[in-house]
Amino acid sequence: MTAILPAQSPLALTNLVKRPGYGTAGTPSKFYVNHFRVASFPDVEIVQYDVQVNAGGDTRALIKKVWNSSVLQDRLGESGKPVIFDGNRLAWSRGPLAFGDELSVVVDLDEGRPERPGRSNKHRVLIRKAAIVSMQILDEYINNRYSMDNEVLAAINFLDHLLRETPSKRLIAIKRSFFQSQGASPLDGGVEAWKGIFQSVRASMGQLTVNVDVATTVFWSSGPLLEVLTKFMGLRSPDDTANRLSNPNGRRELRRFRKLSFFIKYRGPEHEKRMFIIDGFTEDGADRTTFTTKEDETLTVAQYFTRTYNIRLRYPSMPLIKTKKGASFPIELAIIQEGQRYPYKISDRQTADMIKITAQRPDARINAIRSNVRTLGWDNDPVLKAYNLRIQPDMIVTDGRILPAPVINYGPGSKKVSLQPQDGRWNLIGQKLALPQKLESWGVMVFADNRRTPEQVIQNFVRTFINVHRGHGGEVTQMSPPILYASAQRDMNTNVREIFNAAGNAVRKRPQLLLFVLPSRGAEPYNSIKAACDIGLGVCSQCVQLRHVEQAKPQYCANVDLKVNSKLGGTNVFLDKNCYPLYNKEPTIILGADVSHPAPGSGRASFASMVGSIDLQATRYAGIVNTNGHRVEVINSRNIQVFVTTLLRQFRSNTGKVPGRIFYFRDGVSEGQYQQIIDQELADIKKACESLSAGYKPFVTVVICSKRHHSRVFPANRNAGDRNGNVLPGTIIERDITHPSEYDFYLVSHVALQGTARPVHYHVIHDENQMPIDYFQAFVYNMCYVFARATTSVSLCPPVYYAHLAGQRGRVHEETREEDSASLVSGRTGGSGNEEPGEVKDVKPLHPSLAGTMWYI
């Protein structure tokens, strides 16, 4: 009998690249990692059971009530063994349960309550013995004597649920994290951030570990629904909320409150435990919604509350809450139940507040992790004791290395043509860009009132920018670009076309660059400007904020110049030839790819993006984007075909060479999808190469890059850390917490400006190039020093970083709407809530003039 996994499990079988060895370059050091060794795990037979409630398909809330019923628990308790349940359809026990291979029980959730005519709350539960989970096979696997298969996955799955059994009974469990409201931090918009505990079993080299970290997520605020609504809408008082909800447009904002649980108090304390779920809202208020009583009398809901409960509704015109069972409740009397996760994308302001809440210095993070371990109380957990799962309470101390920073090269005439950055950062003062571009034809458009922002202010910024560009080695022949003010009476395309024509006519050349001065960081008019320039006109655009223009600081202009020079086709910095392992080797193209998904419930398409290097030094990358179905993670074959062939042609067009090697860096993929990337994306890349020329088969290496994990690294001695207590850039970990046999490592390549540095997990899943380990790790790390728009090393290797930026920018090619284009100064937000997925259409194509440029930077 083979152990099975639930159908929805994200785990999958893989046959990936085995670890070829360990790196030796760099300075050895000791590091703490937030993993804890499993000292012992169950050494007896674990029996897995299938659990079915009714015909299946019931909500988890109902399944939980049925499972926790005294009738069922009494039957399970006959064996005297704690039974682990995943809350859906799997259960486990230490040895077989007393009932044998099958148990059938009817559970009446209304037992002991008055009968309700026509309503039955009886549920049939069927529990069947399904499989044996072998812990011995898991031990063989972590010691590299057994390959990954379903039995290994089933054992890990069981241990994860064993770990969460006790915490989930006293804390709010969300997947592998546990939360409580104590210490919640209020956010804008009727929501709050809860800090919690993350824990997960990890199979690593020769051992099992438990990864423990801090978790933070957003919950709805509890309390009176009307108060939460008022905060959600950003209004001052419930009176304002009532006025907003009196018109149909205002009611659209109520859609996000569907499926929220609430309770009421006006019926007495005995009714406060009963929960209701919001299914929707009525069109009319309590003063216009009527019903017929048992006495055949027609009453409005407002009249009913006055007569029955002596409650005079303060806002009788507000919509009523509707539940699935047909009941209606006034909004002002509903109270939101605590502990309900907020499932929607949070706003920019909420995101900024979340960053402040979650950013913890390393010493504070370590203390929080240790506190979480004490809260979990492994040593006193009766369920863990019953299954002989013991976990050491101290963080693992592992051996790591600190790679040396690469030497980077700037242009002739620089203060330092070659320099080796210290602590992951350097200064641009006195440096000439490696390949600066000439600025010959450009113009400026201002989205602000010319009385508040006179032209002299803009001219001062232009002079400063010109001086900075020239100071960094660039040439400017158009010293007085035309400056125009956008008109609110014209649509966006007309405004942008006007400055495009003015810039070109001024020097009788096609414009290279349009500079836009914007009053804020809002989505509009930014998105509409980018769409007009990327799609309609084919000209590079650069947006700057008005407050920075007014200050005209050289440092800000230098940051803008890095972007502008890259967009115009220049290169800001190179890796020294001795620090670039591919120098003077067979031509190699570096590809980076990402798939991003819209906010839950939006109904919009997922987005695939890919960039490819177009020079032999891998410093400049062309980018291409398109839609990719609805919430589909693997890039579809048609997109791969177009992306890869386009980028290979651009590489050849710019270098005159055909790449014999491809390094494909892929972001946003979970462990369970690695094999899909090989079976589908890698296969499609090879087909795309073959389609360009029969027999064209470059060597391909596929690397998955992930920041979506909870592993953190801390220096065990002062020499391995910076002044904030973070590890130094170049810290690499490839033992103790890495895969038992596959080729992966954790790399911290940046300086964390706030909080604790998050390492990137690099996992080589396919490797035809077989670059030596030290060379490959240096290759990945050193690339982080030539990110085009920074004078620091970045946290993620640039090809993936660029793919992410291209995906973000590419969304404006899909999102452009006439109503957005009409709004020049401030954005307008649409409705919220769940939308049905619509037809997935391709994005509007990038203008041919921008092909081969870093238009997205």
PDB file of C-alpha atoms in Angstrom, residues 17-18 20 582 661-663 699-702 743 764 766-776:
ATOM      1  CA  VAL A  17      20.823  18.137 -11.295  1.00  0.00           C
ATOM      2  CA  LYS A  18      22.850  16.559  -8.512  1.00  0.00           C
ATOM      3  CA  PRO A  20      28.639  18.529  -8.281  1.00  0.00           C
ATOM      4  CA  LEU A 582      32.427  34.214 -19.643  1.00  0.00           C
ATOM      5  CA  ARG A 661      25.374  28.861 -24.571  1.00  0.00           C
ATOM      6  CA  ILE A 662      22.251  29.987 -22.748  1.00  0.00           C
ATOM      7  CA  PHE A 663      21.897  30.659 -19.035  1.00  0.00           C
ATOM      8  CA  PHE A 699      23.945  24.354 -24.269  1.00  0.00           C
ATOM      9  CA  VAL A 700      21.343  25.457 -21.717  1.00  0.00           C
ATOM     10  CA  THR A 701      21.571  25.887 -17.954  1.00  0.00           C
ATOM     11  CA  VAL A 702      18.357  26.576 -16.015  1.00  0.00           C
ATOM     12  CA  TYR A 743      22.595  21.749  -6.736  1.00  0.00           C
ATOM     13  CA  VAL A 764      20.312  24.797 -10.686  1.00  0.00           C
ATOM     14  CA  HIS A 766      19.338  21.685 -15.487  1.00  0.00           C
ATOM     15  CA  ASP A 767      22.987  22.168 -16.409  1.00  0.00           C
ATOM     16  CA  GLU A 768      24.444  21.465 -19.825  1.00  0.00           C
ATOM     17  CA  ASN A 769      27.140  24.151 -19.515  1.00  0.00           C
ATOM     18  CA  GLN A 770      28.668  22.619 -16.368  1.00  0.00           C
ATOM     19  CA  MET A 771      30.527  25.747 -15.321  1.00  0.00           C
ATOM     20  CA  PRO A 772      32.803  24.978 -12.317  1.00  0.00           C
ATOM     21  CA  ILE A 773      31.091  25.754  -9.008  1.00  0.00           C
ATOM     22  CA  ASP A 774      33.336  28.622  -7.910  1.00  0.00           C
ATOM     23  CA  TYR A 775      33.039  30.202 -11.362  1.00  0.00           C
ATOM     24  CA  PHE A 776      29.277  29.854 -11.414  1.00  0.00           C
TER      25      PHE A 776
END
